[in-house]
Coordinates of C-alpha atoms and ligand atoms in Angstrom, one line a residue:
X1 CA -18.4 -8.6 -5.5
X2 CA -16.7 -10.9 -7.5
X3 CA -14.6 -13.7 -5.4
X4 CA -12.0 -15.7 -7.3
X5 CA -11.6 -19.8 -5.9
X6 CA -7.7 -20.5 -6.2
X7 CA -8.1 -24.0 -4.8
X8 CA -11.1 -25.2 -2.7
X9 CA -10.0 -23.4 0.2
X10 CA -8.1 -20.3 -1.2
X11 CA -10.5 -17.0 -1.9
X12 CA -9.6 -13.5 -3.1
X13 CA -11.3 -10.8 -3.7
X14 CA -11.2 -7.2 -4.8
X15 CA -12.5 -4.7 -1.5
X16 CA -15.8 -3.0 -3.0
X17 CA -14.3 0.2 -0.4
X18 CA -11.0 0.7 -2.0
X19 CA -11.0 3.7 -3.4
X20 CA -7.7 4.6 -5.7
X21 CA -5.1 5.4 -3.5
X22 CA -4.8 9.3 -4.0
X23 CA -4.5 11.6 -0.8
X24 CA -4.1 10.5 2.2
X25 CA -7.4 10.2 4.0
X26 CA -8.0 12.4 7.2
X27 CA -9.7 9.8 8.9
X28 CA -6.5 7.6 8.5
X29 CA -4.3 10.9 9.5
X30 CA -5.8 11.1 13.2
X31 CA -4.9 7.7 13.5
X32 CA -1.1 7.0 11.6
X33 CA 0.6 10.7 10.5
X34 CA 4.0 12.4 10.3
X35 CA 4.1 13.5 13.7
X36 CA 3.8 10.1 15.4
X37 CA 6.2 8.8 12.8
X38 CA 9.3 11.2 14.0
X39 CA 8.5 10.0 17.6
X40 CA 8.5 6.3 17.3
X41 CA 11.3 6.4 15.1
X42 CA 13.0 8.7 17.6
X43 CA 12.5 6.3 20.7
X44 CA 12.8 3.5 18.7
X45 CA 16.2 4.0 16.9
X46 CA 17.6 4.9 20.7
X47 CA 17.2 1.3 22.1
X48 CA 19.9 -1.1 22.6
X49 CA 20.7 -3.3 20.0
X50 CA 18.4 -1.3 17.1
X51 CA 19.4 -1.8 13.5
X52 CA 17.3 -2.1 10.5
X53 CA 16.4 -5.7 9.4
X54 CA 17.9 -6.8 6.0
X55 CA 15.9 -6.6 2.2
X56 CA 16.3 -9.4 0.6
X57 CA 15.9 -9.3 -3.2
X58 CA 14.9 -12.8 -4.2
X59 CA 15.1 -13.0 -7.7
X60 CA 14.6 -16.4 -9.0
X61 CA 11.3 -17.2 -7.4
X62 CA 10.6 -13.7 -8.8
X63 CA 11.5 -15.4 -12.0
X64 CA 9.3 -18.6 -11.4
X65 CA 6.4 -16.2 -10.7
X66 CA 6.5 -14.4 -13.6
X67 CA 7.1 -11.3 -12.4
X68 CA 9.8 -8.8 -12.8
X69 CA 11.2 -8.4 -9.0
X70 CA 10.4 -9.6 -5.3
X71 CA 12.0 -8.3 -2.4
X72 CA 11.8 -10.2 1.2
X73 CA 12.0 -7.9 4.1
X74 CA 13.4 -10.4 6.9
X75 CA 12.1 -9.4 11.0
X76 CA 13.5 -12.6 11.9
X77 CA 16.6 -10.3 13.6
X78 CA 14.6 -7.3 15.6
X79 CA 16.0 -6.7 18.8
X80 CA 16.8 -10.4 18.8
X81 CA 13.0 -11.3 19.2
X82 CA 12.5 -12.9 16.0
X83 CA 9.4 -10.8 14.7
X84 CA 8.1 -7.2 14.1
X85 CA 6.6 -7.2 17.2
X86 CA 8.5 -5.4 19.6
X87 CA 8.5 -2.1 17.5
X88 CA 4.7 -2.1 18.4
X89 CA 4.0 -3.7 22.0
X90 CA 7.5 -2.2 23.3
X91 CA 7.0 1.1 21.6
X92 CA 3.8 1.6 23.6
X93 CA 4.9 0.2 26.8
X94 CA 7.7 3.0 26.3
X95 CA 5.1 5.5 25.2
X96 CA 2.5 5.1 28.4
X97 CA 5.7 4.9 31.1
X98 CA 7.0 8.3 30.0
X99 CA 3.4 9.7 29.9
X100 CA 3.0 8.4 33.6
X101 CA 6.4 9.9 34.7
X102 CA 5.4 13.3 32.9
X103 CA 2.3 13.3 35.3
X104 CA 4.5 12.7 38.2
X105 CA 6.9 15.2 37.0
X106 CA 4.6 18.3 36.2
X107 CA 4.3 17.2 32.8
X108 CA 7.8 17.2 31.8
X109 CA 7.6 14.0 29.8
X110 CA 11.4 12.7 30.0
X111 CA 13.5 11.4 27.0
X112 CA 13.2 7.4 26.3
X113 CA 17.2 8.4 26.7
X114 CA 16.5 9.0 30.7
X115 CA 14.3 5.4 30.5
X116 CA 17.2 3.6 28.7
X117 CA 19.6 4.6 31.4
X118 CA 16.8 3.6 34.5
X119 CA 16.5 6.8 35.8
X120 CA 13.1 6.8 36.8
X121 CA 12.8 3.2 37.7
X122 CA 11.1 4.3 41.1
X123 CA 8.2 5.1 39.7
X124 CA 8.2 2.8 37.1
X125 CA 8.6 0.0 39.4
X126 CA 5.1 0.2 41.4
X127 CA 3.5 0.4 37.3
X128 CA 2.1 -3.0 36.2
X129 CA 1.4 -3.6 32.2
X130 CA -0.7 -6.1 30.8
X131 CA -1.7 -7.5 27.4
X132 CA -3.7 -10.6 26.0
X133 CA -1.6 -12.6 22.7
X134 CA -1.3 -15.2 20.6
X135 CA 2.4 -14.7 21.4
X136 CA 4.4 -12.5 19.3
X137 CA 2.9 -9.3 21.1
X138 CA 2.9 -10.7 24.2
X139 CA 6.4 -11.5 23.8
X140 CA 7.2 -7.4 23.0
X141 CA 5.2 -6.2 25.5
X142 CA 7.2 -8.3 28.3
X143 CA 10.5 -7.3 26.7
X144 CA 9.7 -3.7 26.8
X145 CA 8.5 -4.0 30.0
X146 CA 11.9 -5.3 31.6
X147 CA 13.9 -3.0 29.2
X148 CA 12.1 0.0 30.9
X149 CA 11.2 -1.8 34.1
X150 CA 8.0 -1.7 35.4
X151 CA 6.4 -4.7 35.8
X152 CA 3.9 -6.9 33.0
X153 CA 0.6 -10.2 33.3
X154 CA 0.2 -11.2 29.8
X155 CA -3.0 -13.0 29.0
X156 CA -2.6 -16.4 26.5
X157 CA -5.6 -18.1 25.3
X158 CA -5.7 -22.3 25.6
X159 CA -4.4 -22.9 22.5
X160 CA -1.4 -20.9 22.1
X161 CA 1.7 -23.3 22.5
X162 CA 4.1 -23.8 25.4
X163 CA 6.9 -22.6 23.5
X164 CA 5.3 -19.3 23.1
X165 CA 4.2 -19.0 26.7
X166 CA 8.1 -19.8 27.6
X167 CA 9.5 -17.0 25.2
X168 CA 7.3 -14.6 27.0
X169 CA 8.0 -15.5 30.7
X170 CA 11.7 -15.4 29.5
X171 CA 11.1 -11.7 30.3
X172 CA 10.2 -11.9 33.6
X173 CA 6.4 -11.3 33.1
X174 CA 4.1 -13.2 35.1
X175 CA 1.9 -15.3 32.3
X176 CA -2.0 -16.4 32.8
X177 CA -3.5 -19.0 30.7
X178 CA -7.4 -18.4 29.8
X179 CA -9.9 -20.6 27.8
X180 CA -11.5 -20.0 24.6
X181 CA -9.8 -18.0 22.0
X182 CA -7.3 -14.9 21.4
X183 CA -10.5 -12.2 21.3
X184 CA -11.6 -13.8 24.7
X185 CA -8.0 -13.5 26.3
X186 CA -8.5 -9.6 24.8
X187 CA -11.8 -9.4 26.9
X188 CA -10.6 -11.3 30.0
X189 CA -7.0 -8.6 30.3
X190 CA -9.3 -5.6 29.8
X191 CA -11.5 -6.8 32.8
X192 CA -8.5 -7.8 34.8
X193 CA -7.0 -4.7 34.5
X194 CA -9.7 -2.4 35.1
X195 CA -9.8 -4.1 38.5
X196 CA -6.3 -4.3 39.3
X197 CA -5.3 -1.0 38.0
X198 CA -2.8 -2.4 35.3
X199 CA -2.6 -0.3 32.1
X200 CA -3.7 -2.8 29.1
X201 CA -1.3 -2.6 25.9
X202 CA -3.4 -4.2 23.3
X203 CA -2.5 -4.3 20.0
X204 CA -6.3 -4.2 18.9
X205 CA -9.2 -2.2 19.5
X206 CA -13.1 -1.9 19.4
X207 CA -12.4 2.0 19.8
X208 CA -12.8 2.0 23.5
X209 CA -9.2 2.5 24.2
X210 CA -6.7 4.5 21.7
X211 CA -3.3 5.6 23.2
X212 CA -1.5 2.5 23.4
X213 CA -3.2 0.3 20.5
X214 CA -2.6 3.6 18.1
X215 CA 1.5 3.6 19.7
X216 CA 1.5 -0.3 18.9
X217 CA 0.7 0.8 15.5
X218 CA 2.8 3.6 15.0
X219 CA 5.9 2.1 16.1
X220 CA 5.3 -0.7 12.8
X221 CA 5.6 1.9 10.7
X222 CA 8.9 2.1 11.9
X223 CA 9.7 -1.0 9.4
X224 CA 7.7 0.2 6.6
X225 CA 9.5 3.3 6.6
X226 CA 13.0 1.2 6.5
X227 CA 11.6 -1.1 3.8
X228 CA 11.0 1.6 1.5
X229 CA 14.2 3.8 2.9
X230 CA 16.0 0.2 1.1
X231 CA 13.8 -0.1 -1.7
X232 CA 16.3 -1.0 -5.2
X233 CA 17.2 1.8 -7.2
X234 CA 14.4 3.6 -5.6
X235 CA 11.6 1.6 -7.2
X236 CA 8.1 1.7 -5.6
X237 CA 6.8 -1.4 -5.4
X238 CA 3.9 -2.3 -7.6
X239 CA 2.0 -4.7 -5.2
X240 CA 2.5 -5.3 -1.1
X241 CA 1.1 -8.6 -0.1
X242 CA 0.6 -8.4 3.8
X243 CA -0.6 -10.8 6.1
X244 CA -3.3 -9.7 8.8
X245 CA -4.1 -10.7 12.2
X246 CA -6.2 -7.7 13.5
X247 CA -4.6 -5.5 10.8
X248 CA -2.4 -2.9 13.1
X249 CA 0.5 -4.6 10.8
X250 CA -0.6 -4.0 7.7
X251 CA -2.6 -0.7 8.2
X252 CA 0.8 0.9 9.2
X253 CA 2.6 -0.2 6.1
X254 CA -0.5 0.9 4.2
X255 CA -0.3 4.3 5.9
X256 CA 3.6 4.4 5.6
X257 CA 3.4 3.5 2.2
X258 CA 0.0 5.9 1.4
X259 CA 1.5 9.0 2.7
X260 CA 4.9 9.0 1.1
X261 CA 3.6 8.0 -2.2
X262 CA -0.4 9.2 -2.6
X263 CA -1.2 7.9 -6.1
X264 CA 1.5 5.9 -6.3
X265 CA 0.8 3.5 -3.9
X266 CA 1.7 -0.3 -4.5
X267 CA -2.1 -2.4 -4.5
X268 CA -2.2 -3.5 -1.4
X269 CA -3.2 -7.2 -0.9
X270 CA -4.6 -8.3 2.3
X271 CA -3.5 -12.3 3.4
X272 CA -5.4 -14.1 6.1
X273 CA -6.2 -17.9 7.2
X274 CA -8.8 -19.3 5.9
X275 CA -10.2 -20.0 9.1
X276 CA -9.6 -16.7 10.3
X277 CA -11.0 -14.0 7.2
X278 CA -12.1 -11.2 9.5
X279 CA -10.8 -8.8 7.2
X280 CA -12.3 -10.6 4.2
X281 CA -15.6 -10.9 6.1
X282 CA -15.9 -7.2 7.0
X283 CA -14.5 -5.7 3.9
X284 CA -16.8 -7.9 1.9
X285 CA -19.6 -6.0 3.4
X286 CA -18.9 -2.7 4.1
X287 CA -18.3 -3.4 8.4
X288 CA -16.8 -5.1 10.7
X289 CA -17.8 -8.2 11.2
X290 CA -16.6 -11.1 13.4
X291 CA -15.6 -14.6 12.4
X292 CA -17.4 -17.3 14.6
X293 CA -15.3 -20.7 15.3
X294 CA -12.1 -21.9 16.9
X295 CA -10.1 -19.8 14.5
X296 CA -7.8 -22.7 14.7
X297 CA -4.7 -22.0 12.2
X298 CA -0.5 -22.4 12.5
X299 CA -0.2 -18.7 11.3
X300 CA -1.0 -18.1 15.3
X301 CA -0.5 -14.3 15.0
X302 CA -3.3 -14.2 12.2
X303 CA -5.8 -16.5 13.9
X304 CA -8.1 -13.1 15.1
X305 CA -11.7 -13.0 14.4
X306 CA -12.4 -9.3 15.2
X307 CA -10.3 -6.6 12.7
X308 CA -9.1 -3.5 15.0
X309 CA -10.9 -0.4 14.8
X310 CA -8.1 1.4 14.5
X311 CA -6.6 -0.4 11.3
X312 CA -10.0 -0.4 10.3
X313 CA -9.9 3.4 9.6
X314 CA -6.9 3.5 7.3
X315 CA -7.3 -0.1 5.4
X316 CA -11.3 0.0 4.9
X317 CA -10.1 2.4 2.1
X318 CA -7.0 1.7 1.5
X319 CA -6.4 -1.9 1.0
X320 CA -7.1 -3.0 -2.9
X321 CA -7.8 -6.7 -2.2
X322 CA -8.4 -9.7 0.4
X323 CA -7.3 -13.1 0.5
X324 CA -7.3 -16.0 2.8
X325 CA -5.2 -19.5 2.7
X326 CA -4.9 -22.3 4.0
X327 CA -2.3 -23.6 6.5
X328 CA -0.8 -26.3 3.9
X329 CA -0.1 -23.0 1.9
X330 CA 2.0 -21.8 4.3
X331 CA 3.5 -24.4 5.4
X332 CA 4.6 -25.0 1.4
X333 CA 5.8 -21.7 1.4
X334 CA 8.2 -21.8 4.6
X335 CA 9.6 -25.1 2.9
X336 CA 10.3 -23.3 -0.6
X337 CA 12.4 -20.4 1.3
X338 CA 14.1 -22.5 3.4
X339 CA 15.6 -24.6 0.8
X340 CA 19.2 -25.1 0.5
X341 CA 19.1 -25.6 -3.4
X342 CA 17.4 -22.7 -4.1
X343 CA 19.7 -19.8 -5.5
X344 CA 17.8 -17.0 -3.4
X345 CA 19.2 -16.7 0.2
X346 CA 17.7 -19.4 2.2
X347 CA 15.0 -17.7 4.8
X348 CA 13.7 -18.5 7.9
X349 CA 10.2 -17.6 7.9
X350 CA 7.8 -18.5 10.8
X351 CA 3.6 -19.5 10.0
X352 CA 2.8 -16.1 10.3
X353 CA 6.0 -14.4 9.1
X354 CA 5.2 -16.4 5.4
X355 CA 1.7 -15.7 4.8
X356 CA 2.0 -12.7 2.4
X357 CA 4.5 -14.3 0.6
X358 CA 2.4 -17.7 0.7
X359 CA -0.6 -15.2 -0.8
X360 CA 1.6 -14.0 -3.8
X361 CA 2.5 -17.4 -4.3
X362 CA -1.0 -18.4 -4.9
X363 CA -2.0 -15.6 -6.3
X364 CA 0.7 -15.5 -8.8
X365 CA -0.3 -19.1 -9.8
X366 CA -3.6 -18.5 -10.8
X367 CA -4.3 -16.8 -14.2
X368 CA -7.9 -15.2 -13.1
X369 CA -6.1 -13.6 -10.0
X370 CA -3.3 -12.2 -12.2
X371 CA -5.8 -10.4 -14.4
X372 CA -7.8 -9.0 -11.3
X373 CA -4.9 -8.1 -9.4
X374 CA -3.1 -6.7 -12.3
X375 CA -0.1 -9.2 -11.7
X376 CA 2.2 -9.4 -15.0
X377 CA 6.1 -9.1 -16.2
X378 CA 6.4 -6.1 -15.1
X379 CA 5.2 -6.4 -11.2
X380 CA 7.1 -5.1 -8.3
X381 CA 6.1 -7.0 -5.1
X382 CA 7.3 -6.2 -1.7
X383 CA 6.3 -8.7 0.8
X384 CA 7.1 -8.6 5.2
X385 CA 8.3 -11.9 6.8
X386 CA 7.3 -10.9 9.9
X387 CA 8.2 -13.5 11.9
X388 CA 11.2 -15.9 11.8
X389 CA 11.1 -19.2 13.8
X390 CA 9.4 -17.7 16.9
X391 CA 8.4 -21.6 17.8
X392 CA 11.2 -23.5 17.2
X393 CA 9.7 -26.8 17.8
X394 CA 6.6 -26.1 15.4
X395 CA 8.8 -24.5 12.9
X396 CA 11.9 -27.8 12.5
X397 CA 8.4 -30.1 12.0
X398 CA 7.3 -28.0 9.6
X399 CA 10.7 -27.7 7.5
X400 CA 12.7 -30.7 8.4
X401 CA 15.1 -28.7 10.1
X402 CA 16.0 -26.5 13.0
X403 CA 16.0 -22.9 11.8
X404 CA 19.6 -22.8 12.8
X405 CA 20.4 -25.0 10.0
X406 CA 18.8 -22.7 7.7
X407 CA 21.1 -20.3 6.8
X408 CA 19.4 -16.7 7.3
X409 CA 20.7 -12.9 6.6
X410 CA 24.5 -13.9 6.1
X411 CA 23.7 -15.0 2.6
X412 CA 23.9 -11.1 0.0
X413 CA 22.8 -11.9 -3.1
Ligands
PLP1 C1 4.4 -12.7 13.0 C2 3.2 -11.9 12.8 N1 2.9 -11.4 11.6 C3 1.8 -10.6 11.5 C4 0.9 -10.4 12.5 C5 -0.3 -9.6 12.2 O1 -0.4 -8.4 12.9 P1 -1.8 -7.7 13.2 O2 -2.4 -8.5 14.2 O3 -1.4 -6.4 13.6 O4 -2.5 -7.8 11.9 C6 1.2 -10.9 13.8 C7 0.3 -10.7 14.9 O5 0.5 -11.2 16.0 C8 2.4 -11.7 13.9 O6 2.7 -12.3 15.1

C-alpha cells in the first residue's frame, strides 16, 4: 500500500478494500437501504423547525484549487443545534420511544405525528435514554429526548470542554463526567445502563447492539439525500471528502450516494486527525483496529479510536481513500472560510465541521496526491461542514472572532 507524506504529519492513502463502486453491496443493504431511508426522512421532515441546510457553491477557492467546482453543504443551522447531529441521535431517540409505545399498545407503533403533539408522554415519561459523547451527539440525543419527552444521562469523557457539557445540559439531561477517553465513556454508558435499565443511543458499535446505532445512521442520510436533491445542474460530484469520527457520518453519505448512483459514485475520501486514524489504521490492514493514546485533537467529534462496526460494513468497500491531518490544518482551514475578503460566502465552520474541506485542501496542494486521487481541472468535489461553531469560546480563539461576526447562510452567491 502505497502512503503519500503531504507534510510531516499529513498521510493519505488509497484503501487496498475499495473495490470500484458498482452495485450496491448486500452487506451494506442490511445495514443503510431504501426502506429506512423513507422512514427517517418521514419522521424527520415532521419535526418542528425542519428545513434543509443551504449548498453553498464556493467558487473561487475552487479556482485556487485547481479544480472545476466545490460545493459547501453548511449543518451549522439544523434544528438550531449547529451540526448534523440531531438527524442521528434524535432520529433514534424518536425511533426506540415509538417502538416502546408500540409494545405497550399491542404493537400499534404510533406516528412521530402523535409524539410531536405529546400524546403519549405517560409512558414516555418513566423511559430514561442515555448516550456517551464527545459532544455533538450528546447534544442530539438530549434534544430529542425533551422534544419527545422521556428523560436522558449522557456520558462525557475528561476532556471534552465545559462549553460542550453546558449545550447538552441546556436540554434538561442530567450530564456525568468520566475519565479516560470518548471509547471509555462508550463502555462506562453501556454498563450503566444495563444496570439501571436505561436504553443506550450510541452512535457506534462493536456489533453488540444495532437498532439505535443503525437509526443514528440512517437518519444522516437524511442530509446526503438533500445534498444531492441540491446538487448544480444535476452534476454528480466527482470526489466527497468526509471527515470521520467512528464513521456512522460518512458511511451514510457513502450509502446515500452508492445507491442512487452505483458506478457513478464520487471517490470517496476518508479525513481523520492525525492522532486519531482509526479508519486509516484499520483499512490499511484489512480490520478493525484501535488507535492507542490520548486521541487528543480540536476536531473533538473525530478524536475516536475504534471505527463502528456498522459503518464498517458499508465503507470497508466503499471508501476509495484515507487521510489524516493535523489540527493546524484545520484550524487554517476554518480561518480561510471565515474570511471577510474572500469573495465566497464567509462560513462558519467548527474543528470538526472543516476537516473534509481541510483534507481537500491538502490534498489539492500536493501534486502526488492529485495524481493518486485523480484530482484535476475537471473535479467536482462535494464536501459536509458538519458542524458550525458548536464551542463558541474554542471557535472566536481559533478565528479571531465570534462566529456571529462571521457572516453565515445570508450571503447567495
Ligand atoms: C461535527 C462532527 N462532524 C463529524 C463527526 C463524525 O461523525 P462519525 O463519528 O459518525 O464519524 C462528528 C462526530 O461526533 C461531529 O461531531
Amino acid at each position: 500500500m502505497q502512503t503519500l507524506l503531504i507534510q510531516p504529519e499529513s498521510r493519505l492513502a488509497l484503501n487496498p478494500q475499495y473495490q470500484s463502486h458498482s452495485l450496491y453491496p448486500s452487506e451494506a443493504d442490511t445495514v443503510l437501504n431504501a426502506e429506512g431511508f423513507y422512514r427517517a426522512k418521514h419522521s424527520i421532515s415532521q419535526w418542528p423547525g425542519y428545513a434543509p441546510t443551504p449548498l453553498f457553491e464556493l467558487s473561487d477557492l475552487a479556482r485556487e484549487l485547481e479544480i472545476a467546482s466545490l460545493c459547501y453543504k453548511d449543518e451549522n443551522s439544523r434544528f438550531g443545534l449547529g451540526s448534523f447531529k440531531p438527524l442521528g441521535g434524535a432520529y433514534a431517540v424518536a425511533s426506540l420511544l415509538q417502538k416502546q409505545i408500540g409494545t405497550h399498545h399491542g404493537d400499534r407503533t404510533p406516528d412521530i405525528s402523535e409524539l410531536i403533539a405529546g400524546r403519549h408522554r405517560h409512558i414516555t415519561g418513566d423511559i430514561t435514554v442515555t448516550a456517551a459523547t464527545d459532544g455533538n451527539h450528546g447534544r442530539s440525543v438530549a434534544w430529542g429526548a425533551q422534544l419527545f419527552g422521556c428523560r436522558c444521562i449522557i456520558f462525557i469523557h475528561e476532556t471534552v470542554t465545559n462549553a460542550r457539557e453546558h449545550a447538552i445540559a441546556h436540554y434538561g439531561a442530567e450530564v456525568i463526567r468520566t475519565p479516560g477517553t470518548f471509547d471509555d465513556a462508550v463502555r462506562k454508558a453501556a454498563e450503566t445502563a444495563k444496570i439501571e435499565g436505561w436504553h443506550v443511543i450510541p452512535d457506534t458499535t462493536d456489533g453488540t447492539l444495532i437498532d439505535a446505532p443503525r437509526n443514528v445512521m440512517q437518519g444522516y442520510t437524511l442530509m446526503a439525500a438533500e445534498a444531492i436533491d441540491q446538487l448544480p445542474d444535476n452534476q454528480i460530484p466527482t470526489h466527497l471528502f468526509l471527515q470521520a469520527g467512528v464513521g456512522g457520518m460518512a458511511a451514510a453519505t457513502c450509502a446515500q450516494f452508492w445507491q442512487t448512483f452505483a458506478e457513478d459514485t464520487p471517490t470517496i475520501v476518508l479525513v481523520e486527525p492525525q492522532t486519531a486514524g482509526c479508519w486509516f489504521d484499520s483499512l490499511s490492514v484489512g480490520h478493525p483496529t484501535a488507535v492507542a493514546g490520548s486521541l487528543e485533537s480540536i476536531m473533538a467529534g473525530l478524536a475516536c479510536g475504534e471505527v463502528s462496526y456498522l459503518a464498517w460494513q458499508i465503507l470497508r468497500t466503499g471508501a476509495t481513500a484515507m487521510m489524516t491531518i493535523n489540527d493546524a490544518v484545520a484550524e487554517k482551514s476554518m480561518r480561510l472560510v471565515a474570511d471577510p475578503q474572500r469573495v465566497d460566502p464567509p462560513i462558519v465552520a467548527g474543528e470538526s465541521g472543516v476537516a473534509g474541506l481541510a483534507g481537500l485542501i491538502e490534498a489539492a496542494s500536493d501534486h502526488q496526491c492529485r495524481t493518486l486521487l485523480g484530482l484535476d481541472e475537471k473535479s467536482r468535489v462535494l464536501v459536509f461542514g458538519t458542524e458550525g461553531a458548536t464551542d463558541p469560546e474554542s471557535y472566536h480563539n481559533i478565528v479571531g472572532r465570534p462566529a456571529h461576526e462571521v457572516t453565515n447562510g445570508q450571503h447567495k452567491p
